[in-house]
Short mmCIF file of C-alpha atoms in Angstrom, two decimals:
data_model
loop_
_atom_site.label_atom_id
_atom_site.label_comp_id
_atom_site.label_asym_id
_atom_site.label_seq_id
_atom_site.Cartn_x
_atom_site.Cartn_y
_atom_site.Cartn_z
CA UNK A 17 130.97 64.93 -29.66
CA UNK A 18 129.16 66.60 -26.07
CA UNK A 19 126.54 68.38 -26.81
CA UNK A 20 128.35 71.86 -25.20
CA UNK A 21 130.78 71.26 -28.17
CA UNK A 22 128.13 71.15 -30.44
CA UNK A 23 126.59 73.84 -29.10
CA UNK A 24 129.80 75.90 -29.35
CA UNK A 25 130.65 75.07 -32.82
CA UNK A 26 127.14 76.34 -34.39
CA UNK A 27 127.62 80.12 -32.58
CA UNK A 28 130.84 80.15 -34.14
CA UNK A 29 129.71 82.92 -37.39
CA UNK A 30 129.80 82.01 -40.87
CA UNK A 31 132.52 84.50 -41.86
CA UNK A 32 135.14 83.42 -39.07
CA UNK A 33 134.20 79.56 -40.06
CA UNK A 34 134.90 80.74 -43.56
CA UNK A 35 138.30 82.30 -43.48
CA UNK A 36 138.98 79.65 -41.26
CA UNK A 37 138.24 76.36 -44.14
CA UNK A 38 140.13 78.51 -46.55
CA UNK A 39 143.20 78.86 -44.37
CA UNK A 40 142.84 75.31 -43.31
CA UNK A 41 142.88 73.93 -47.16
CA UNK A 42 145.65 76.27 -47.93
CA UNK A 43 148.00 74.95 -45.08
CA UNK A 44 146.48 71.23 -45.80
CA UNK A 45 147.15 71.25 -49.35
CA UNK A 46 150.53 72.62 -48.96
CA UNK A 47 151.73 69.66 -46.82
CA UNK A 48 150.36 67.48 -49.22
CA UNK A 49 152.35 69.29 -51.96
CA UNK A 50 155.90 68.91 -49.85
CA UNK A 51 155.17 65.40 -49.54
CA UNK A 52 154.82 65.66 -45.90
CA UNK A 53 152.59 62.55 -45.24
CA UNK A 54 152.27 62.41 -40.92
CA UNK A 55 151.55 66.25 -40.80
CA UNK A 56 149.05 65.47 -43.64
CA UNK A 57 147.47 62.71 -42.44
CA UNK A 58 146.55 64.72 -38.56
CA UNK A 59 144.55 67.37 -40.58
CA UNK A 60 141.72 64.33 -40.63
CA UNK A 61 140.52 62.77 -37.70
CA UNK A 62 141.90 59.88 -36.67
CA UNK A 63 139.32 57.74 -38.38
CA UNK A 64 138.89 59.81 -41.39
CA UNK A 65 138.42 58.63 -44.74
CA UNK A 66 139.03 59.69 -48.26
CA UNK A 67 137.82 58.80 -51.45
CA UNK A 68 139.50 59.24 -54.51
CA UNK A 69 138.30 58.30 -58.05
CA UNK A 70 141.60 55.71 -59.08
CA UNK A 71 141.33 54.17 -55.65
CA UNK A 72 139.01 50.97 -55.06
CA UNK A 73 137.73 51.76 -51.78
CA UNK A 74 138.00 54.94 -49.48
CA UNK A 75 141.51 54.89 -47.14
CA UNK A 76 140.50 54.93 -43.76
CA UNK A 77 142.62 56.18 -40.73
CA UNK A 78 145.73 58.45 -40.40
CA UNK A 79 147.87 55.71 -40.65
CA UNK A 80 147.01 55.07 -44.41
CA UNK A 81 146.30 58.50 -44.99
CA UNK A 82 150.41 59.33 -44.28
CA UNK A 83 151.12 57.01 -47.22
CA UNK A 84 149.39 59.31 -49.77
CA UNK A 85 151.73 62.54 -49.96
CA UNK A 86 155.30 60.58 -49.96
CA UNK A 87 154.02 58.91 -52.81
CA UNK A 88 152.45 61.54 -54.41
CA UNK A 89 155.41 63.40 -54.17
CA UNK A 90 157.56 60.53 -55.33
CA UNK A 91 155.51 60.26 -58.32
CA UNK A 92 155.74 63.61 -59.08
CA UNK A 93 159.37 63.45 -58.54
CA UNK A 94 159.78 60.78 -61.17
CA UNK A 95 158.25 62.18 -63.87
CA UNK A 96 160.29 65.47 -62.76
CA UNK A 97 157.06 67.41 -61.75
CA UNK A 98 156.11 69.99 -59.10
CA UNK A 99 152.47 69.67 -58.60
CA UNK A 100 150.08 72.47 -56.78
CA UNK A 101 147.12 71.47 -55.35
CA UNK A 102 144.72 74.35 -55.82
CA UNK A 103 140.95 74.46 -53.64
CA UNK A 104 138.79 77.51 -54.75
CA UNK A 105 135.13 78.71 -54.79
CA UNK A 106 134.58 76.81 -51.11
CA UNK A 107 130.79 76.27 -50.49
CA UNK A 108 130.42 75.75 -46.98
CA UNK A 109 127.25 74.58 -45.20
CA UNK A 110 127.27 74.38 -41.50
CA UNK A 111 125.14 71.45 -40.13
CA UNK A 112 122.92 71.95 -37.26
CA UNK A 113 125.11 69.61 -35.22
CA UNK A 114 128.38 71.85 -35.82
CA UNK A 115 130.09 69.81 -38.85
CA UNK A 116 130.25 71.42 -41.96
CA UNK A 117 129.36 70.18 -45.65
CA UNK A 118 131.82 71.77 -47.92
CA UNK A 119 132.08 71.47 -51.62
CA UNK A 120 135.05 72.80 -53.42
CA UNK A 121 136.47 73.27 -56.98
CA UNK A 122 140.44 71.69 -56.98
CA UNK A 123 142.90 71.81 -59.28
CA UNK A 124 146.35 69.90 -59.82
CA UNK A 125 148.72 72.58 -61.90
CA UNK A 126 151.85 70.37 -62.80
CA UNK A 127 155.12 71.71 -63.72
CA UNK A 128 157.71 70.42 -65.49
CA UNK A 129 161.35 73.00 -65.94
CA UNK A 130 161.69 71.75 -69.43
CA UNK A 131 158.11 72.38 -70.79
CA UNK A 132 156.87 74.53 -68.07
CA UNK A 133 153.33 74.59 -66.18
CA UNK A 134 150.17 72.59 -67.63
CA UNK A 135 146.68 72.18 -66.26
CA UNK A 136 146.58 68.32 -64.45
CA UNK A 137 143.30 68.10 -63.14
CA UNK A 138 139.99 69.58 -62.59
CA UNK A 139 138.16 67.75 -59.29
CA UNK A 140 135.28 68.52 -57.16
CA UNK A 141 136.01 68.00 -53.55
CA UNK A 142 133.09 67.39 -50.69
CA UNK A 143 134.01 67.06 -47.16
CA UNK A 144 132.98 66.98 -44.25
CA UNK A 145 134.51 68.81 -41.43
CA UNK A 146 134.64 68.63 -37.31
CA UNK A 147 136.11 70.75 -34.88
CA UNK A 148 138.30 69.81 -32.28
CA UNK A 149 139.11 72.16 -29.99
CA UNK A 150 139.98 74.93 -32.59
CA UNK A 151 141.19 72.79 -35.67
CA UNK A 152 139.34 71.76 -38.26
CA UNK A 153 139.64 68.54 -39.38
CA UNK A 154 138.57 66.32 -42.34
CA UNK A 155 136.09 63.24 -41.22
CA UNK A 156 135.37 62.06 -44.49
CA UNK A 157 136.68 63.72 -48.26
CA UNK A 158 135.03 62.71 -51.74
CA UNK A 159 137.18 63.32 -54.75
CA UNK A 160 135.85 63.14 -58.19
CA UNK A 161 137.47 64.21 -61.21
CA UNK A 162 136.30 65.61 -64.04
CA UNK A 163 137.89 63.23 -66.63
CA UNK A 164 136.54 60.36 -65.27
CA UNK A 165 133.02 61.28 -65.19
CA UNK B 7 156.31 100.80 -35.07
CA UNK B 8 155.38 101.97 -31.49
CA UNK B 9 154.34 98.91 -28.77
CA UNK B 10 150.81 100.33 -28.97
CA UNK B 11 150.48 100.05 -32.98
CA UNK B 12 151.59 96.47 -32.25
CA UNK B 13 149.60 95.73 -30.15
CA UNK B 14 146.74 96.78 -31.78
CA UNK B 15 147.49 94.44 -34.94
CA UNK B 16 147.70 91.11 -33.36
CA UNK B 17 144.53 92.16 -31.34
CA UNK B 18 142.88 91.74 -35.09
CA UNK B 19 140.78 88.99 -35.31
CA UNK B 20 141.98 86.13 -37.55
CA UNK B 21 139.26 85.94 -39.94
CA UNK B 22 139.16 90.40 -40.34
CA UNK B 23 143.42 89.80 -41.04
CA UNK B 24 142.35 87.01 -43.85
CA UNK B 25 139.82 88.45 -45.59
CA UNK B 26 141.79 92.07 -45.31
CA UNK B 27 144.40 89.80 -47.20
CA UNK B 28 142.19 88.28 -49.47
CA UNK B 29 141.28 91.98 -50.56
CA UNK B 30 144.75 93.27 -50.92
CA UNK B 31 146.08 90.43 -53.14
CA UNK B 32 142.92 91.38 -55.71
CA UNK B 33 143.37 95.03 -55.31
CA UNK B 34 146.89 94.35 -55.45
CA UNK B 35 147.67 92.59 -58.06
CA UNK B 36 145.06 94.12 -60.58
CA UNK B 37 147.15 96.98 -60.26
CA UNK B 38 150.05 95.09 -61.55
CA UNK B 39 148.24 93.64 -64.42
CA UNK B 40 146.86 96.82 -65.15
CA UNK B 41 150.84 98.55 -65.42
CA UNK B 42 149.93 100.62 -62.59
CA UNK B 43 153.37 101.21 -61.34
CA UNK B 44 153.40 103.61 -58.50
CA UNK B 45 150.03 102.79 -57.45
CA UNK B 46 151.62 99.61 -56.85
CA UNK B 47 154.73 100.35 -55.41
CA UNK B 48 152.24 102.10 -52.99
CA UNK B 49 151.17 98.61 -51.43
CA UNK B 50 154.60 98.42 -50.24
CA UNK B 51 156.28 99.61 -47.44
CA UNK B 52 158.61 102.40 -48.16
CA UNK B 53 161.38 100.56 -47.66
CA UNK B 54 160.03 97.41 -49.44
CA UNK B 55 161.92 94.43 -51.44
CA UNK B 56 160.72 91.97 -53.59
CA UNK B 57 163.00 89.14 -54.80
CA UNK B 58 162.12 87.38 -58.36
CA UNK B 59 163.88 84.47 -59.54
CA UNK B 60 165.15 86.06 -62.77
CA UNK B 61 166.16 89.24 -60.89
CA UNK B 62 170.29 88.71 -59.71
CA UNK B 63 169.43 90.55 -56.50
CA UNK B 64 166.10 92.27 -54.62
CA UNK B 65 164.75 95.17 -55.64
CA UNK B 66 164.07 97.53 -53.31
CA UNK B 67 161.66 100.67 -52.60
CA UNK B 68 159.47 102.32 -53.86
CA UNK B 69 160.86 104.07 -56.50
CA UNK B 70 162.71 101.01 -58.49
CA UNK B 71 159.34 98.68 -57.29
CA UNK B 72 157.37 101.06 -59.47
CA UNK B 73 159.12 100.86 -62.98
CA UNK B 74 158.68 96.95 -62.74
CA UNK B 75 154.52 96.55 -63.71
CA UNK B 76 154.73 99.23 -66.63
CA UNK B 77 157.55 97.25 -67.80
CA UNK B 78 155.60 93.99 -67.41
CA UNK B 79 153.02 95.60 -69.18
CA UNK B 80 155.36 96.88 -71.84
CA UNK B 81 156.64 93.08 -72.34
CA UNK B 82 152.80 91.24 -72.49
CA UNK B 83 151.60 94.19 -74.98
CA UNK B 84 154.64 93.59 -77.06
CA UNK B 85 153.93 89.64 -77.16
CA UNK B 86 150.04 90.53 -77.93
CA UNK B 87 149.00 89.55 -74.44
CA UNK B 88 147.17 90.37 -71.58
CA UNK B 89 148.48 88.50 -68.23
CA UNK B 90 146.68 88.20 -65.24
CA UNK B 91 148.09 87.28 -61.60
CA UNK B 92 146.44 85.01 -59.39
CA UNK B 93 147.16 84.45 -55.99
CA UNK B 94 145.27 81.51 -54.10
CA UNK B 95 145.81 79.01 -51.26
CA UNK B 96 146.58 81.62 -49.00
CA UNK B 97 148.24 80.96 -46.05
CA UNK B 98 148.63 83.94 -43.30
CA UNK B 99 150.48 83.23 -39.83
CA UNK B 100 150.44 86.19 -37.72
CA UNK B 101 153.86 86.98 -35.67
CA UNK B 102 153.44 87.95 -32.09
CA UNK B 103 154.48 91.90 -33.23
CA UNK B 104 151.53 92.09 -35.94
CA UNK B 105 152.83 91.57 -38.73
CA UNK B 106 152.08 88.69 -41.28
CA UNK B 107 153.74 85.85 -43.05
CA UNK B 108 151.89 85.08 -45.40
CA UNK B 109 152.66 82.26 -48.16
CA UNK B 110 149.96 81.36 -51.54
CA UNK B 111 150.42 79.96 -54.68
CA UNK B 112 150.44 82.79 -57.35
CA UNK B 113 149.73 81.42 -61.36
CA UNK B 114 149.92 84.06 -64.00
CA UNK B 115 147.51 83.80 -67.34
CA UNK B 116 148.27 85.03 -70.64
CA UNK B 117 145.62 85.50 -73.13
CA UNK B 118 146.12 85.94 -77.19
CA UNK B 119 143.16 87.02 -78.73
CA UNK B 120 144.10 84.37 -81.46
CA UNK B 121 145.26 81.34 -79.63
CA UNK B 122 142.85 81.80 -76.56
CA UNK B 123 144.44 81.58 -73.17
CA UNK B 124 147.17 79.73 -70.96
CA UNK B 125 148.56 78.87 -68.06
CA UNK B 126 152.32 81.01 -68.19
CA UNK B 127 153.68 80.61 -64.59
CA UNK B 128 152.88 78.45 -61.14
CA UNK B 129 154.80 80.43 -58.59
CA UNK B 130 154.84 80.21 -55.15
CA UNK B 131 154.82 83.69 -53.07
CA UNK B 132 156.14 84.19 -49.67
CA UNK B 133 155.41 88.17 -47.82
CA UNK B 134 155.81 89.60 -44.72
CA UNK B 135 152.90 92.02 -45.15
CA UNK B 136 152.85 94.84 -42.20
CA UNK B 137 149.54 97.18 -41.27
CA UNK B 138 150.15 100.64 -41.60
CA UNK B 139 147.22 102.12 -40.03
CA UNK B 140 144.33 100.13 -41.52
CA UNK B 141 146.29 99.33 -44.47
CA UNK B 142 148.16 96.31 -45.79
CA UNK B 143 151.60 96.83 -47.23
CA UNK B 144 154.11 94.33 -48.46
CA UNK B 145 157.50 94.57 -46.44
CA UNK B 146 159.13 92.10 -48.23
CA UNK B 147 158.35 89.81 -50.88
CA UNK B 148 159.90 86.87 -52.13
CA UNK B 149 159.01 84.84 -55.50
CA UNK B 150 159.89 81.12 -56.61
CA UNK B 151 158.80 79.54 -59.90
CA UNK B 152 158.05 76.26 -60.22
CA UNK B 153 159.70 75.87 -63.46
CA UNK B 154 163.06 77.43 -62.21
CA UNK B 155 163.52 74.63 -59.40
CA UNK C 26 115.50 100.23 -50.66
CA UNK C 27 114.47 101.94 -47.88
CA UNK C 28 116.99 104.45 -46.03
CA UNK C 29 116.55 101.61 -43.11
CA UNK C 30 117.67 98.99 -45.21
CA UNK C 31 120.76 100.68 -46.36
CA UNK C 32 121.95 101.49 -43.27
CA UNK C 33 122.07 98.04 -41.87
CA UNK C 34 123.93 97.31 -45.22
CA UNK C 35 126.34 99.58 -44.59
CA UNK C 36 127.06 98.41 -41.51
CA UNK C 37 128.23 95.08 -42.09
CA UNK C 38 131.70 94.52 -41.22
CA UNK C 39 133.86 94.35 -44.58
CA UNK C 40 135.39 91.02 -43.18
CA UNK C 41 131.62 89.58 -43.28
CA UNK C 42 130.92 91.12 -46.40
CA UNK C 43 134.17 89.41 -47.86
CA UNK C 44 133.20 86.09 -46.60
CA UNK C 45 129.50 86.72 -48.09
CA UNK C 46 130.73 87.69 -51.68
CA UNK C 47 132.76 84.61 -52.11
CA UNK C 48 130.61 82.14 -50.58
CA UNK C 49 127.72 83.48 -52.66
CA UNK C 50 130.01 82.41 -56.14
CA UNK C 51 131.17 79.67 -55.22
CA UNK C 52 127.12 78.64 -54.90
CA UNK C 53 126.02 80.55 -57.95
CA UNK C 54 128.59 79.59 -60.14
CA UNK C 55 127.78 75.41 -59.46
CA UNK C 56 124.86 76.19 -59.86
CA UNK C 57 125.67 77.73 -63.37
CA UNK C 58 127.66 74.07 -64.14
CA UNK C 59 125.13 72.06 -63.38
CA UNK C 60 123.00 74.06 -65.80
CA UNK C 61 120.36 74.77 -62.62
CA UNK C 62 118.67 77.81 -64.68
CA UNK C 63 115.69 78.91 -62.83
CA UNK C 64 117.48 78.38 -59.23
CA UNK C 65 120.76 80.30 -60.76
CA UNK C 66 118.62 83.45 -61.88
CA UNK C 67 116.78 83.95 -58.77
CA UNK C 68 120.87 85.26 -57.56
CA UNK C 69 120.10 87.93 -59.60
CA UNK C 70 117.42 91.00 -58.37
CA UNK C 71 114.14 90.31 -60.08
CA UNK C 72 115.33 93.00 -62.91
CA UNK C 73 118.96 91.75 -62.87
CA UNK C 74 121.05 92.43 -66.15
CA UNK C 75 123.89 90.66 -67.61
CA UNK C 76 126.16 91.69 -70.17
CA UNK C 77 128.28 89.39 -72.25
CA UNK C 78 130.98 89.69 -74.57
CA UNK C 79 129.75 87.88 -77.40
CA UNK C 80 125.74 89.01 -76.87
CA UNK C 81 124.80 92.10 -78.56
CA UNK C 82 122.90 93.71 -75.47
CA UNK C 83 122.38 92.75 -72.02
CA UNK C 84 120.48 90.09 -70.99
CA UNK C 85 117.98 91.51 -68.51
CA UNK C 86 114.99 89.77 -65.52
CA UNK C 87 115.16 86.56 -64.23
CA UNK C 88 113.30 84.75 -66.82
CA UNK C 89 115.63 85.78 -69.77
CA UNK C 90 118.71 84.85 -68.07
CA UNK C 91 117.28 81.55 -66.43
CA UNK C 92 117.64 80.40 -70.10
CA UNK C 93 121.62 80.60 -70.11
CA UNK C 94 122.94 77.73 -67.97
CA UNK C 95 120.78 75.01 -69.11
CA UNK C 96 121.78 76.63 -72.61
CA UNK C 97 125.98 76.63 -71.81
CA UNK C 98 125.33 72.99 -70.21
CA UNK C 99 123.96 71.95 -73.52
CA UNK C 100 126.53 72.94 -75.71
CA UNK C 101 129.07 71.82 -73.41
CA UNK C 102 127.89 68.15 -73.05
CA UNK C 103 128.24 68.25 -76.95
CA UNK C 104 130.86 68.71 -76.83
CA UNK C 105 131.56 66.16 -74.50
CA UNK C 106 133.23 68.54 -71.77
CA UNK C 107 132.59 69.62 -68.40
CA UNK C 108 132.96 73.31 -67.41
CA UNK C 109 133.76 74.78 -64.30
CA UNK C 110 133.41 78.44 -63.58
CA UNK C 111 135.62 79.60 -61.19
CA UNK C 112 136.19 83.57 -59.56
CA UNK C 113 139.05 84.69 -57.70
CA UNK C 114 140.90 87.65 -56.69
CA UNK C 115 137.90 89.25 -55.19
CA UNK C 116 137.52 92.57 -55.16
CA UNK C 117 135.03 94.55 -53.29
CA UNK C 118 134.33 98.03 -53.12
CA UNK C 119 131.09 98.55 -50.60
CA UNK C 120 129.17 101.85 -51.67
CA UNK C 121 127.72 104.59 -49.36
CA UNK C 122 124.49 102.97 -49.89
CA UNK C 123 124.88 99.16 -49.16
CA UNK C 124 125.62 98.29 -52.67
CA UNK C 125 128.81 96.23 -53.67
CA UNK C 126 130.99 96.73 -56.35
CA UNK C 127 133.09 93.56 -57.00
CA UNK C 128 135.67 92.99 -59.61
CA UNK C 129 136.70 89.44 -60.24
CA UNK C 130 138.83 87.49 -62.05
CA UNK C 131 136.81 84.39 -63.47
CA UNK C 132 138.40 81.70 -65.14
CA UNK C 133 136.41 78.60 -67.14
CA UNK C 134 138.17 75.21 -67.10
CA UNK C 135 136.86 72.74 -69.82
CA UNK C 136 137.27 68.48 -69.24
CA UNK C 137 137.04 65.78 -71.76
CA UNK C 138 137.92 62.52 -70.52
CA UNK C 139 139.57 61.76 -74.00
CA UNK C 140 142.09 64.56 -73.89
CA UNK C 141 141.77 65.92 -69.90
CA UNK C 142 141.55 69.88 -68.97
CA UNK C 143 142.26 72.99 -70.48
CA UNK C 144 142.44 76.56 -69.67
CA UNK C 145 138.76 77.69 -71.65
CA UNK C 146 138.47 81.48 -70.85
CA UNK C 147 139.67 83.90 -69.24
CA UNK C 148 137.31 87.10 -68.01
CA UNK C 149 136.86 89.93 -65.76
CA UNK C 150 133.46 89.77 -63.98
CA UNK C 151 132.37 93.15 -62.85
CA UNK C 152 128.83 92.90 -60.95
CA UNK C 153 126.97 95.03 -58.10
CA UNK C 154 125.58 93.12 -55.77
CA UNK C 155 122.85 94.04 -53.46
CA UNK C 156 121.35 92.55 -50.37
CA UNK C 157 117.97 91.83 -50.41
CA UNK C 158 117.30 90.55 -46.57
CA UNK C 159 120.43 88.24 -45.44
CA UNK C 160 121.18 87.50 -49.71
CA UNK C 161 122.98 88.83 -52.15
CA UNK C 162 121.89 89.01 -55.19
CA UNK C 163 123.46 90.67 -59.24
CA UNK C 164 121.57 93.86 -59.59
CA UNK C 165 123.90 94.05 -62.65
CA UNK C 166 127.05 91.74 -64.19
CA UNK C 167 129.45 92.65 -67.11
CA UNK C 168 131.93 90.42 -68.39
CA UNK C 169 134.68 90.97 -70.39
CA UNK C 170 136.90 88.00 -71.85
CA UNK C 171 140.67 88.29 -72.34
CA UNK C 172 140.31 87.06 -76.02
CA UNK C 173 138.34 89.25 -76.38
CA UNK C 174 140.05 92.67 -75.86
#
């Protein structure tokens, strides 16, 4: 990243950059929900990376990243669930170089007509987020979940 | 709504229009959990609907929006419980004329004071919420439940 | 406070404000989970008060209430869950003087990894909040639980 974008992404205030990783997990976590794994997968940089708790090692790249939502979805589908992914009480800590650290509760709420909703899953997420251009994106997500601890 | 009024509301900065929407959703839906019926109808337009999948068609106005929380109310007193509504994961697009579509998850919470608390309902909400001066109001609301898919 | 202090805390935008109030629990409530006592009391006022439903008078100064998350940690690891604290539908009502009233909805999630995650609680938190240089802090919290009513 140039320095002027640096530069630009540290004035930007801490309110605006607030309302503006809320809106992004809300719109993020929605596309994961409707299985919809390329739109997914371009709200991380190309070479982002997640790590989740079940997986061995982090996925890396877009390309990998598309895989997670159809499936999710599929497996959802099978066991004739809608799940909602659910991101609340966002900490986020700009860095000096622009990113920001952010740490958030998440949920999975699982539904199922017959029996109705249930609580699925109580996770911490940290990421960290860059800026390009006027998206936020995901470099790098940490999952953990509170039932494998 | 006159060009000008329009053109005042999408000169709102993003972040002011989420957090305003932030606000109204608490404000909003405490008054529903509190039976406040025409305080609520109040955060609607004059005109507004709001479509519920157990409801055969939308309701609409003021007037008829109003009997529905004391009647909610009426229904969690008579089961021993006190429900609470919980919209999250909001999403808000702004249209080029102001007003807002705005989509979040919405669960609802019923507490028994002798079998403790549960989840009751994951919904999904979608509004097209219009300013009125500096206010919020809900033109039209539409509700989907999870379970009812 | 001085008269000059509350009227730069009156003039913060409500938008900022908003952002302010929910960053500041999404940090003091982790804090509260990871049972970080003396570092969650000092988001109180020096004099800060909290009353609980199931306390028979308010717990009141930082040193009292420092005692209370490392206290809630403990009996929660014996039981052999994790608990997550976790405010939403914000509410916040600033006062002529700088002060905030906020009314929240605060939920508390409990893990085991044996059996997975339940619904805990579910409260009302009403605090005022005060700004004492850039922080906020709880001049006072009450909270109310569901079960409870």
């Amino acid at each position: 990243m140039s320095t002027q974008l640096a530069a630009d992404a540290v004035a930007v205030p801490f309110h605006e950059t607030y309302a503006a990783v809320q809106q992004f997990y809300a719109r993020q976590m929605h596309l994961f929900d409707t299985g919809a794994g390329p739109e997914w997968s371009e709200t991380f940089t190309v070479d982002g990376t997640m790590e989740l708790p079940n997986l061995p090692e982090p996925v890396r790249g877009r390309g990998a990243l598309a895989l997670i939502p159809p499936r999710a979805a599929a497996a959802a589908a099978d066991a004739g669930e809608t799940h909602r992914h659910w991101h609340g009480m966002v900490d986020v800590e700009p860095r000096p170089d622009g990113a920001l650290d952010v740490r958030c509760y998440s949920l999975v709420f699982a539904t199922r007509p017959d029996t109705g909703p249930r609580l699925h899953l109580v996770c911490v997420c940290r990421d960290v987020l860059v800026r390009e251009g006027v998206a936020l994106l995901v470099r790098s997500r940490r999952v953990t979940r509170d039932d494998l601890r």
